[in-house]
Short mmCIF file of C-alpha atoms in Angstrom, two decimals:
data_model
loop_
_atom_site.label_atom_id
_atom_site.label_comp_id
_atom_site.label_asym_id
_atom_site.label_seq_id
_atom_site.Cartn_x
_atom_site.Cartn_y
_atom_site.Cartn_z
CA MET A 1 9.48 -10.74 26.02
CA PHE A 2 7.68 -7.55 24.88
CA ASN A 3 7.03 -8.47 21.28
CA THR A 4 3.28 -8.33 21.98
CA ALA A 5 2.03 -5.08 20.52
CA VAL A 6 0.09 -2.58 22.59
CA THR A 7 -3.70 -2.98 22.48
CA THR A 8 -5.98 -0.07 21.72
CA ALA A 9 -7.19 -0.04 25.33
CA GLU A 10 -3.61 -0.04 26.66
CA PHE A 11 -2.60 2.77 24.37
CA ASP A 12 -5.66 4.85 25.22
CA GLN A 13 -4.84 4.50 28.91
CA ALA A 14 -1.19 5.50 28.39
CA TYR A 15 -2.22 8.40 26.17
CA GLN A 16 -4.68 9.76 28.72
CA ILE A 17 -2.19 9.46 31.60
CA VAL A 18 0.55 11.27 29.72
CA GLN A 19 -1.86 13.97 28.54
CA GLY A 20 -3.06 14.49 32.10
CA THR A 21 0.48 14.72 33.45
CA PHE A 22 1.46 17.39 30.97
CA ALA A 23 -1.72 19.32 31.69
CA SER A 24 -0.85 19.28 35.40
CA GLY A 25 2.37 21.18 34.71
CA THR A 26 4.63 18.50 36.18
CA THR A 27 6.99 18.32 33.22
CA LYS A 28 7.57 22.07 33.11
CA SER A 29 9.49 21.96 36.38
CA LYS A 30 13.26 22.31 35.87
CA GLU A 31 13.76 19.97 38.81
CA TRP A 32 11.65 17.29 37.09
CA ARG A 33 13.52 17.72 33.82
CA ARG A 34 16.92 17.39 35.49
CA ARG A 35 15.89 14.34 37.49
CA GLN A 36 14.58 12.57 34.38
CA LEU A 37 17.73 13.37 32.40
CA LYS A 38 19.91 12.07 35.22
CA ARG A 39 17.88 8.90 35.49
CA ALA A 40 18.13 8.42 31.73
CA TRP A 41 21.93 8.65 32.02
CA TRP A 42 21.97 5.97 34.70
CA MET A 43 19.50 3.85 32.76
CA ILE A 44 22.05 3.58 29.96
CA GLU A 45 25.00 3.19 32.32
CA ASP A 46 23.40 0.35 34.30
CA ASN A 47 22.24 -1.48 31.17
CA LYS A 48 24.91 -0.79 28.55
CA THR A 49 26.06 -4.41 28.50
CA ARG A 50 22.49 -5.61 27.96
CA ILE A 51 21.98 -3.01 25.25
CA CYS A 52 25.16 -4.00 23.43
CA ASN A 53 24.31 -7.70 23.71
CA ALA A 54 20.86 -7.06 22.26
CA LEU A 55 22.36 -5.13 19.36
CA TYR A 56 24.64 -8.08 18.65
CA ILE A 57 21.62 -10.38 18.54
CA ASP A 58 19.67 -8.04 16.25
CA LEU A 59 22.44 -6.78 13.97
CA HIS A 60 25.58 -8.77 14.77
CA LYS A 61 26.91 -5.39 15.90
CA HIS A 62 30.29 -5.42 17.66
CA TYR A 63 30.50 -3.94 21.17
CA GLN A 64 32.59 -0.99 19.96
CA GLU A 65 30.01 0.12 17.41
CA ALA A 66 27.13 -0.59 19.78
CA TYR A 67 28.67 1.20 22.76
CA ILE A 68 29.77 4.31 20.84
CA GLY A 69 26.72 4.58 18.59
CA ASP A 70 23.95 3.64 21.02
CA CYS A 71 25.24 4.31 24.55
CA ALA A 72 28.17 6.68 25.02
CA ASN A 73 26.97 9.33 22.57
CA ILE A 74 23.59 9.59 24.33
CA GLN A 75 25.23 9.85 27.74
CA ALA A 76 27.50 12.63 26.48
CA ASP A 77 24.48 14.42 25.04
CA ILE A 78 22.61 14.17 28.33
CA LEU A 79 25.54 15.54 30.34
CA ARG A 80 25.89 18.45 27.93
CA THR A 81 22.16 19.17 28.14
CA LEU A 82 22.23 19.13 31.94
CA LYS A 83 25.14 21.56 31.96
CA LYS A 84 23.45 23.96 29.53
CA LEU A 85 19.80 23.46 30.50
CA ASP A 86 19.29 26.87 32.10
CA GLU A 87 21.08 28.67 29.28
CA TRP A 88 19.24 26.83 26.50
CA THR A 89 15.78 27.25 28.07
CA LYS A 90 16.04 30.79 29.44
CA ASP A 91 13.77 33.60 28.32
CA GLU A 92 15.15 35.93 25.66
CA ARG A 93 14.81 39.68 25.36
CA PRO A 94 14.69 40.94 21.76
CA GLU A 95 16.45 44.04 20.47
CA LYS A 96 15.89 46.84 22.97
CA SER A 97 16.47 49.67 20.50
CA ASP A 98 12.85 49.26 19.46
CA PRO A 99 10.79 51.53 21.76
CA LEU A 100 7.97 49.04 22.25
CA ASN A 101 10.39 46.23 23.08
CA PHE A 102 12.10 48.48 25.61
CA VAL A 103 9.07 50.06 27.26
CA GLY A 104 6.89 46.95 27.06
CA ARG A 105 9.73 44.62 28.16
CA ALA A 106 9.05 42.21 25.29
CA THR A 107 10.10 38.68 26.24
CA VAL A 108 10.24 35.38 24.35
CA ARG A 109 9.63 32.27 26.43
CA LYS A 110 10.57 28.73 25.41
CA GLU A 111 7.54 26.68 26.37
CA PRO A 112 7.13 22.92 25.85
CA LEU A 113 4.91 21.97 22.93
CA GLY A 114 3.14 19.30 24.95
CA VAL A 115 2.83 15.54 24.43
CA THR A 116 5.22 14.33 21.75
CA LEU A 117 5.38 10.99 19.94
CA ILE A 118 8.92 9.80 19.17
CA ILE A 119 9.24 6.97 16.65
CA GLY A 120 12.67 5.31 16.60
CA ALA A 121 14.60 3.55 13.83
CA TRP A 122 16.21 0.11 13.74
CA ASN A 123 19.75 0.96 12.59
CA PHE A 124 20.61 2.80 15.82
CA PRO A 125 17.55 1.77 17.82
CA VAL A 126 18.62 3.18 21.18
CA SER A 127 20.31 6.40 20.14
CA LEU A 128 17.65 7.46 17.63
CA LEU A 129 14.96 6.97 20.28
CA LEU A 130 16.62 8.33 23.42
CA GLN A 131 18.47 11.33 21.99
CA PRO A 132 15.25 13.03 20.87
CA MET A 133 13.67 11.86 24.14
CA ALA A 134 16.35 13.74 26.09
CA ALA A 135 15.69 16.88 24.05
CA ALA A 136 11.94 16.60 24.59
CA ILE A 137 12.41 16.14 28.35
CA ALA A 138 14.79 19.12 28.47
CA ALA A 139 12.14 21.22 26.73
CA GLY A 140 9.55 20.15 29.32
CA CYS A 141 7.45 17.84 27.16
CA ALA A 142 5.71 14.59 28.04
CA VAL A 143 6.68 11.72 25.76
CA ILE A 144 5.35 8.54 24.20
CA LEU A 145 8.23 6.42 22.85
CA LYS A 146 7.83 3.87 20.06
CA PRO A 147 10.98 1.76 19.58
CA SER A 148 11.54 -0.01 16.30
CA ASP A 149 9.79 -3.40 16.31
CA VAL A 150 12.29 -4.70 13.73
CA VAL A 151 15.04 -5.12 16.37
CA CYS A 152 13.19 -7.41 18.75
CA ALA A 153 15.96 -8.01 21.31
CA THR A 154 16.74 -4.30 21.66
CA GLN A 155 13.06 -3.43 21.85
CA ASP A 156 12.67 -5.93 24.68
CA VAL A 157 15.44 -4.24 26.67
CA LEU A 158 13.98 -0.75 26.11
CA MET A 159 10.47 -1.86 27.02
CA GLU A 160 11.81 -3.26 30.29
CA ILE A 161 14.21 -0.56 31.46
CA ILE A 162 12.38 2.64 30.47
CA PRO A 163 9.50 2.06 32.95
CA GLN A 164 12.03 1.17 35.65
CA TYR A 165 13.96 4.43 35.39
CA MET A 166 11.66 7.06 33.89
CA ASP A 167 8.51 8.72 35.22
CA GLN A 168 5.76 6.51 33.76
CA ASP A 169 3.14 9.19 34.25
CA ALA A 170 4.94 11.40 31.73
CA ILE A 171 7.16 9.06 29.71
CA ARG A 172 5.62 5.91 28.24
CA CYS A 173 7.25 3.29 26.01
CA ILE A 174 4.96 1.24 23.76
CA SER A 175 5.47 -1.69 21.41
CA ALA A 176 3.69 -1.26 18.08
CA GLY A 177 3.83 -2.55 14.53
CA PRO A 178 2.35 -1.04 11.35
CA GLN A 179 -1.22 -2.04 12.26
CA GLU A 180 -1.06 -0.53 15.75
CA MET A 181 0.66 2.60 14.42
CA GLY A 182 -2.33 3.26 12.20
CA TYR A 183 -4.51 3.53 15.30
CA ILE A 184 -1.92 5.51 17.28
CA LEU A 185 -1.55 8.10 14.52
CA GLU A 186 -5.25 8.80 14.62
CA HIS A 187 -4.65 10.55 17.95
CA ARG A 188 -3.67 14.16 18.28
CA PHE A 189 -0.12 14.85 19.46
CA ASP A 190 1.56 18.18 19.99
CA HIS A 191 4.63 17.04 18.06
CA ILE A 192 5.77 13.92 16.20
CA PHE A 193 9.44 13.08 15.79
CA TYR A 194 10.22 10.32 13.29
CA THR A 195 13.49 8.80 12.12
CA GLY A 196 13.37 6.46 9.14
CA SER A 197 12.53 6.29 5.44
CA PRO A 198 10.82 8.92 3.26
CA ASN A 199 8.03 6.49 2.34
CA ILE A 200 6.96 5.96 5.96
CA ALA A 201 7.53 9.65 6.66
CA LYS A 202 4.87 10.55 4.10
CA ILE A 203 2.34 8.38 5.95
CA ILE A 204 3.21 9.96 9.29
CA HIS A 205 3.17 13.47 7.84
CA ALA A 206 -0.27 12.89 6.30
CA ALA A 207 -1.64 11.59 9.61
CA ALA A 208 -0.17 14.55 11.50
CA ALA A 209 -1.63 17.01 9.02
CA LYS A 210 -5.16 15.99 10.01
CA HIS A 211 -4.47 17.50 13.45
CA LEU A 212 -2.12 20.26 12.24
CA THR A 213 0.57 18.56 14.31
CA PRO A 214 4.14 19.75 13.66
CA VAL A 215 6.59 17.02 12.72
CA THR A 216 10.33 16.51 12.65
CA LEU A 217 11.41 14.02 9.98
CA GLU A 218 14.98 12.70 10.15
CA LEU A 219 15.34 10.73 6.92
CA GLY A 220 18.23 9.94 4.61
CA GLY A 221 19.00 10.11 0.93
CA GLN A 222 21.62 9.14 -1.59
CA CYS A 223 24.58 10.91 0.03
CA PRO A 224 27.39 11.28 -2.52
CA ALA A 225 31.12 11.43 -1.99
CA ILE A 226 32.70 13.72 -4.59
CA VAL A 227 36.38 12.97 -5.13
CA ALA A 228 38.06 15.73 -7.11
CA GLU A 229 41.31 15.47 -9.03
CA SER A 230 43.15 17.35 -6.28
CA ALA A 231 41.98 15.10 -3.43
CA ASN A 232 44.26 13.29 -1.01
CA LEU A 233 43.28 9.86 -2.34
CA ASP A 234 44.63 7.82 0.55
CA LEU A 235 42.63 9.74 3.13
CA ALA A 236 39.58 9.91 0.87
CA ALA A 237 39.60 6.12 0.49
CA LYS A 238 40.15 5.59 4.21
CA HIS A 239 37.27 7.85 5.23
CA ILE A 240 34.87 6.52 2.60
CA ALA A 241 35.70 2.89 3.43
CA VAL A 242 35.24 3.25 7.18
CA THR A 243 31.91 5.03 6.65
CA LYS A 244 30.72 2.23 4.37
CA PHE A 245 32.02 -0.41 6.81
CA MET A 246 30.27 1.00 9.86
CA ASN A 247 26.99 -0.78 10.60
CA ALA A 248 27.40 -2.49 7.19
CA GLY A 249 26.42 0.78 5.52
CA GLN A 250 23.05 0.87 7.29
CA VAL A 251 23.46 4.52 8.24
CA CYS A 252 21.46 7.51 6.99
CA LEU A 253 24.73 9.44 6.61
CA ASN A 254 26.42 6.61 4.74
CA VAL A 255 28.27 7.26 1.47
CA ASN A 256 25.71 6.03 -1.04
CA HIS A 257 27.96 6.35 -4.10
CA VAL A 258 31.25 7.91 -5.17
CA LEU A 259 31.57 10.47 -7.99
CA VAL A 260 35.27 10.43 -8.82
CA HIS A 261 37.36 12.21 -11.43
CA PRO A 262 38.28 9.59 -14.08
CA SER A 263 41.99 10.41 -13.85
CA VAL A 264 42.19 9.25 -10.22
CA ARG A 265 39.55 6.51 -10.19
CA GLU A 266 41.93 3.53 -10.44
CA ARG A 267 44.12 4.79 -7.60
CA LEU A 268 41.07 5.51 -5.43
CA VAL A 269 39.64 2.01 -5.99
CA ALA A 270 43.00 0.42 -5.17
CA ASP A 271 43.13 2.40 -1.92
CA LEU A 272 39.52 1.48 -1.08
CA ILE A 273 40.32 -2.21 -1.55
CA ARG A 274 43.38 -1.91 0.67
CA TYR A 275 41.41 -0.28 3.47
CA PHE A 276 38.48 -2.69 3.25
CA ASP A 277 40.98 -5.54 3.54
CA THR A 278 42.48 -3.89 6.61
CA PHE A 279 39.12 -3.25 8.25
CA LEU A 280 38.01 -6.83 7.64
CA GLY A 281 41.19 -8.14 9.23
CA GLY A 282 43.11 -9.17 6.14
CA LYS A 283 40.48 -10.32 3.65
CA ALA A 284 38.63 -12.17 6.41
CA ASP A 285 35.34 -13.59 5.23
CA ASN A 286 32.51 -12.84 7.67
CA ALA A 287 34.68 -11.02 10.20
CA GLU A 288 33.28 -11.24 13.71
CA HIS A 289 33.43 -7.46 14.23
CA TYR A 290 31.42 -6.70 11.07
CA THR A 291 27.71 -5.88 11.33
CA HIS A 292 25.17 -7.91 9.34
CA ILE A 293 22.07 -6.86 7.40
CA ILE A 294 19.03 -6.35 9.61
CA ASN A 295 16.72 -8.97 8.04
CA GLN A 296 16.09 -11.09 4.96
CA ARG A 297 13.82 -8.51 3.35
CA ASN A 298 16.59 -5.92 3.28
CA PHE A 299 19.14 -8.57 2.34
CA ASP A 300 17.02 -9.59 -0.67
CA ARG A 301 16.58 -5.95 -1.68
CA LEU A 302 20.36 -5.42 -1.76
CA ASP A 303 20.93 -8.74 -3.47
CA ASN A 304 18.45 -7.87 -6.24
CA LEU A 305 20.01 -4.45 -6.80
CA LEU A 306 23.43 -6.04 -7.07
CA GLN A 307 22.26 -8.68 -9.52
CA GLN A 308 20.66 -6.07 -11.78
CA THR A 309 23.63 -3.69 -11.99
CA SER A 310 25.46 -3.22 -15.27
CA GLY A 311 28.61 -2.36 -13.34
CA LYS A 312 31.48 -4.67 -12.48
CA ILE A 313 32.19 -6.13 -9.04
CA VAL A 314 35.86 -5.42 -8.38
CA TYR A 315 35.82 -6.20 -4.66
CA GLY A 316 33.63 -8.18 -2.29
CA GLY A 317 30.28 -9.55 -3.34
CA GLN A 318 30.31 -12.41 -0.82
CA ARG A 319 27.00 -12.77 0.92
CA ASP A 320 25.01 -15.35 2.85
CA ARG A 321 21.25 -15.05 3.22
CA GLN A 322 21.02 -17.35 6.23
CA SER A 323 23.49 -15.42 8.38
CA LEU A 324 22.65 -12.07 6.68
CA TYR A 325 26.33 -11.43 6.01
CA PHE A 326 26.89 -9.05 3.10
CA ALA A 327 30.51 -8.11 2.45
CA PRO A 328 31.63 -4.58 1.54
CA THR A 329 31.32 -4.55 -2.24
CA ILE A 330 32.85 -2.12 -4.75
CA ILE A 331 31.22 -1.73 -8.17
CA THR A 332 32.91 0.19 -11.00
CA GLY A 333 31.57 1.22 -14.38
CA VAL A 334 28.25 2.35 -12.92
CA LYS A 335 26.29 4.58 -15.31
CA PRO A 336 23.30 6.90 -14.74
CA GLY A 337 20.09 4.90 -14.53
CA ASP A 338 21.80 1.87 -13.01
CA SER A 339 19.86 -0.20 -10.47
CA LEU A 340 22.34 0.81 -7.77
CA LEU A 341 21.36 4.46 -8.25
CA SER A 342 17.62 3.85 -8.23
CA GLU A 343 17.22 4.24 -4.45
CA GLU A 344 19.13 4.84 -1.25
CA LEU A 345 21.26 1.70 -0.85
CA PHE A 346 21.43 1.63 2.94
CA GLY A 347 23.91 -1.22 2.77
CA PRO A 348 27.57 -2.08 2.10
CA ILE A 349 27.48 -1.74 -1.71
CA LEU A 350 29.69 1.09 -3.03
CA PRO A 351 29.08 2.19 -6.65
CA ILE A 352 31.93 4.11 -8.30
CA ILE A 353 30.90 6.62 -11.01
CA ASP A 354 33.30 8.48 -13.29
CA ALA A 355 32.58 12.21 -13.16
CA ASP A 356 34.65 15.36 -13.42
CA PHE A 357 33.86 18.08 -10.90
CA ASP A 358 31.25 19.85 -13.05
CA THR A 359 29.50 16.57 -13.82
CA ALA A 360 29.56 15.56 -10.16
CA LEU A 361 27.87 18.82 -9.20
CA SER A 362 25.30 18.46 -11.96
CA ARG A 363 24.37 14.90 -10.94
CA THR A 364 24.17 15.86 -7.28
CA ARG A 365 21.83 18.75 -8.10
CA SER A 366 19.63 16.67 -10.38
CA GLY A 367 18.47 14.25 -7.67
CA GLU A 368 16.72 14.64 -4.34
CA HIS A 369 18.58 16.71 -1.77
CA PRO A 370 20.79 14.28 0.21
CA LEU A 371 21.21 14.31 3.97
CA ALA A 372 24.93 14.95 3.47
CA ILE A 373 27.51 15.68 0.80
CA TYR A 374 31.13 14.60 1.25
CA ALA A 375 33.59 16.49 -0.94
CA PHE A 376 37.25 15.53 -1.14
CA THR A 377 39.24 18.41 -2.59
CA THR A 378 42.09 20.72 -1.65
CA GLN A 379 40.75 23.58 -3.78
CA GLU A 380 38.90 26.27 -1.84
CA SER A 381 37.10 27.32 -5.02
CA GLU A 382 35.64 23.81 -5.36
CA LYS A 383 34.51 23.84 -1.72
CA ALA A 384 32.78 27.15 -2.35
CA ARG A 385 31.02 25.72 -5.41
CA ILE A 386 29.78 22.73 -3.39
CA LEU A 387 28.20 25.11 -0.86
CA ASN A 388 26.85 27.56 -3.43
CA GLU A 389 25.59 25.18 -6.11
CA THR A 390 24.08 22.27 -4.16
CA GLN A 391 21.63 21.67 -1.34
CA SER A 392 21.93 19.06 1.41
CA GLY A 393 21.31 18.55 5.09
CA GLY A 394 25.01 19.07 5.83
CA VAL A 395 28.46 19.02 4.26
CA THR A 396 31.76 17.55 5.41
CA PHE A 397 34.91 18.34 3.46
CA ASN A 398 37.71 15.75 3.23
CA ASP A 399 36.02 13.36 5.65
CA CYS A 400 32.61 11.80 6.22
CA GLY A 401 29.95 12.61 8.80
CA LEU A 402 31.99 15.01 10.93
CA HIS A 403 29.34 17.72 10.75
CA ILE A 404 27.02 15.56 12.86
CA ALA A 405 29.64 15.29 15.62
CA ALA A 406 30.25 19.04 16.01
CA ARG A 407 29.02 20.33 19.36
CA ASP A 408 25.74 22.24 19.61
CA VAL A 409 25.18 22.49 15.85
CA PRO A 410 21.87 21.57 14.17
CA PHE A 411 21.47 18.20 12.48
CA GLY A 412 18.71 17.54 9.99
CA GLY A 413 17.79 17.16 6.36
CA VAL A 414 16.24 19.25 3.62
CA GLY A 415 13.64 18.27 1.07
CA ASN A 416 13.43 14.49 0.70
CA SER A 417 16.08 13.97 3.38
CA GLY A 418 13.78 15.42 6.02
CA HIS A 419 12.93 18.63 7.78
CA GLY A 420 13.44 19.93 11.27
CA ARG A 421 16.60 19.56 13.31
CA TYR A 422 17.93 18.57 16.69
CA HIS A 423 21.12 18.06 18.76
CA GLY A 424 22.15 20.43 21.54
CA PRO A 425 20.07 23.60 21.88
CA HIS A 426 18.38 22.88 18.55
CA GLY A 427 16.72 19.80 20.04
CA ILE A 428 15.16 21.89 22.78
CA LEU A 429 13.94 24.41 20.20
CA THR A 430 12.39 21.59 18.17
CA PHE A 431 10.19 20.59 21.10
CA SER A 432 9.45 24.16 22.20
CA HIS A 433 7.02 26.91 21.29
CA LEU A 434 8.56 30.38 21.26
CA ARG A 435 5.91 32.40 23.05
CA THR A 436 6.14 36.18 23.14
CA HIS A 437 4.67 38.25 25.94
CA ILE A 438 4.74 41.99 26.42
CA ASN A 439 3.45 44.49 28.97
CA ALA A 440 1.15 47.35 28.01
CA VAL A 441 2.93 50.67 27.78
CA PRO A 442 2.61 52.83 30.93
CA SER A 443 -0.51 54.95 31.10
CA TRP A 444 1.53 58.11 31.07
CA LEU A 445 2.56 57.31 27.47
CA GLU A 446 -1.04 57.35 26.26
CA GLY A 447 -0.61 60.90 25.08
CA LEU A 448 2.17 59.90 22.69
CA LEU A 449 0.07 57.04 21.34
CA ALA A 450 -3.23 58.89 21.03
CA ALA A 451 -3.01 58.84 17.23
CA ARG A 452 -3.82 55.11 17.15
CA TYR A 453 -7.41 55.69 18.26
CA PRO A 454 -10.27 56.34 15.80
CA PRO A 455 -11.49 58.36 14.08
CA TYR A 456 -8.64 57.90 11.59
CA SER A 457 -7.00 60.53 9.45
CA VAL A 458 -4.04 60.94 7.16
CA GLN A 459 -2.38 63.12 9.75
CA LYS A 460 -2.78 60.45 12.44
CA ALA A 461 -1.45 57.77 10.13
CA HIS A 462 1.67 59.79 9.41
CA LYS A 463 2.04 60.60 13.06
CA MET A 464 1.99 56.90 13.94
CA MET A 465 4.33 55.88 11.12
CA ALA A 466 6.00 58.89 9.59
CA PRO A 467 6.80 58.57 5.85
CA VAL A 468 10.48 57.87 5.31
CA THR A 469 12.93 58.21 2.47
CA PRO A 470 14.85 54.93 2.08
CA PRO A 471 18.64 54.84 1.69
CA PHE A 472 18.31 53.24 -1.80
CA ASP A 473 16.66 54.04 -5.14
CA ARG A 474 14.09 52.07 -7.19
CA ASP A 475 16.82 50.01 -8.83
CA GLY A 476 18.22 48.94 -5.48
CA ASN A 477 21.24 51.26 -5.60
CA ASP A 478 22.32 52.79 -2.28
CA THR A 479 21.80 56.55 -1.89
CA THR A 480 22.98 59.15 0.57
CA PHE A 481 19.64 59.44 2.33
CA ALA A 482 19.99 58.76 6.03
CA HIS A 483 16.33 58.60 6.97
CA SER A 484 14.93 55.21 7.89
CA LYS A 485 12.47 53.50 10.14
CA TRP A 486 15.38 52.93 12.51
CA ALA A 487 15.94 56.65 12.78
CA PHE A 488 12.23 57.15 13.36
CA GLY A 489 12.31 54.55 16.12
CA VAL A 490 15.28 56.26 17.78
CA GLY A 491 13.38 59.54 17.66
CA ILE A 492 10.36 58.04 19.36
CA LEU A 493 12.62 56.49 22.00
CA ALA A 494 14.29 59.86 22.61
CA LEU A 495 10.90 61.52 23.02
CA SER A 496 9.86 58.78 25.44
CA VAL A 497 12.99 59.28 27.54
CA LEU A 498 12.47 63.04 27.53
CA PHE A 499 8.85 62.63 28.57
CA VAL A 500 9.79 60.23 31.38
CA THR A 501 12.48 62.61 32.61
CA ARG A 502 10.07 65.52 32.61
CA TYR A 503 7.45 63.43 34.42
CA GLN A 504 9.97 62.42 37.09
CA ILE A 505 11.10 66.04 37.59
CA ILE A 506 7.51 67.23 37.99
CA ALA A 507 6.74 64.38 40.38
CA PHE A 508 9.88 65.09 42.43
CA GLY A 509 9.08 68.81 42.54
CA SER A 510 5.53 68.18 43.71
CA LYS A 511 6.77 65.87 46.45
CA TRP A 512 9.41 68.43 47.55
CA LEU A 513 6.86 71.26 47.67
CA LYS A 514 4.67 69.19 50.00
#
């Protein structure tokens, strides 16, 4: 068992070893990165049964949810990263039409930030730890991993297998609770990646700020589902219900509440009830394939919110504190200010709120920016208004959570739902510093650049950056003027080419005369 937290001496030793390994340049090697990614793939493959069993112990999570959410998706991500590693990490050459970029061969390198601390979450304790780990490795970083200590069985598995498969000199896994984390966060890291709640994120962000350490915060928020009058109600109910069912609603992208047009509310609720019955196996109480609440503290939180609501339970409500079973529960008649809208639910309670489309937009704008918005509508104008009049980490139309599954697109929040992003190439960029380097212009161009040297004068200033007439007036209206800095740049480039050509002709002539 690895429930014993790391001591200060043990952490200091691990920290120094990982720092030294990164300083040695070991992790920058593409060969090292590929080997570690491949070993991570096999680590999951060889231990997927143990991982899924541990998730059942911790969360009563069925094999299907555990395998897809915490094993197969990471393996797919690793394989994609291996395939695209050279492309996603290659140097980039900026626009060559700029003379300095062209002559100086300006280049942008993707360099690893350094030693990164990755703090996992308990709802998907393997995926939310190892997916960012894979991105950090691909970027060339060294890593200290901190699994969630809330899921003891899963933490035990991770603490055992990570040292067996990964390079311990560069990738360390530590067990730590809140007390130990206070000490750990006193240390300087080159990046901190945290998945969890906004309240803990504020503590981590404050600790990182003391060292000016960049952070990625993957949080959550009260993600709404907006069901418009034109929606396909059967599909809307099916997609909302399965999202709420998965992991017993303990998902950052979960539908927190439904804003539905009053004219279709009764039909939507009837369809939701039908699908919940189907997913539970025909009104089965405590279905074996249904995930439970993580612990009694979270169970009591949900129970208290449910007891305080002024809404009406129209489905579910069964719950058992000893087994931590909490049935999918639909509440209608929920009004603004209700207990169920006071915080992110992160559970299987589904409040239904009457709201026409304008009201739904207004209520979504008035709160913190959610991690996702789910809009069910067949009207393109309403989709456009969702995108133009709200802010969120992502949007899925007529389904839930699909934007996170799209290949190579960024995933992350905005405002209270987090900042920073990862997945695919965006994960590598998160753990990378974009470092520009450029060569000095050839000595034979010094004559063209002589105006930059003191003593200064108006003439020299205008020679360096000639005054231009913009193609717009003071009110922002376009004009017919064609002069611009771009044209000036093209002129300088043309002069440079002419000068080079003349230089080559003179050099060739001198050589021929000899």
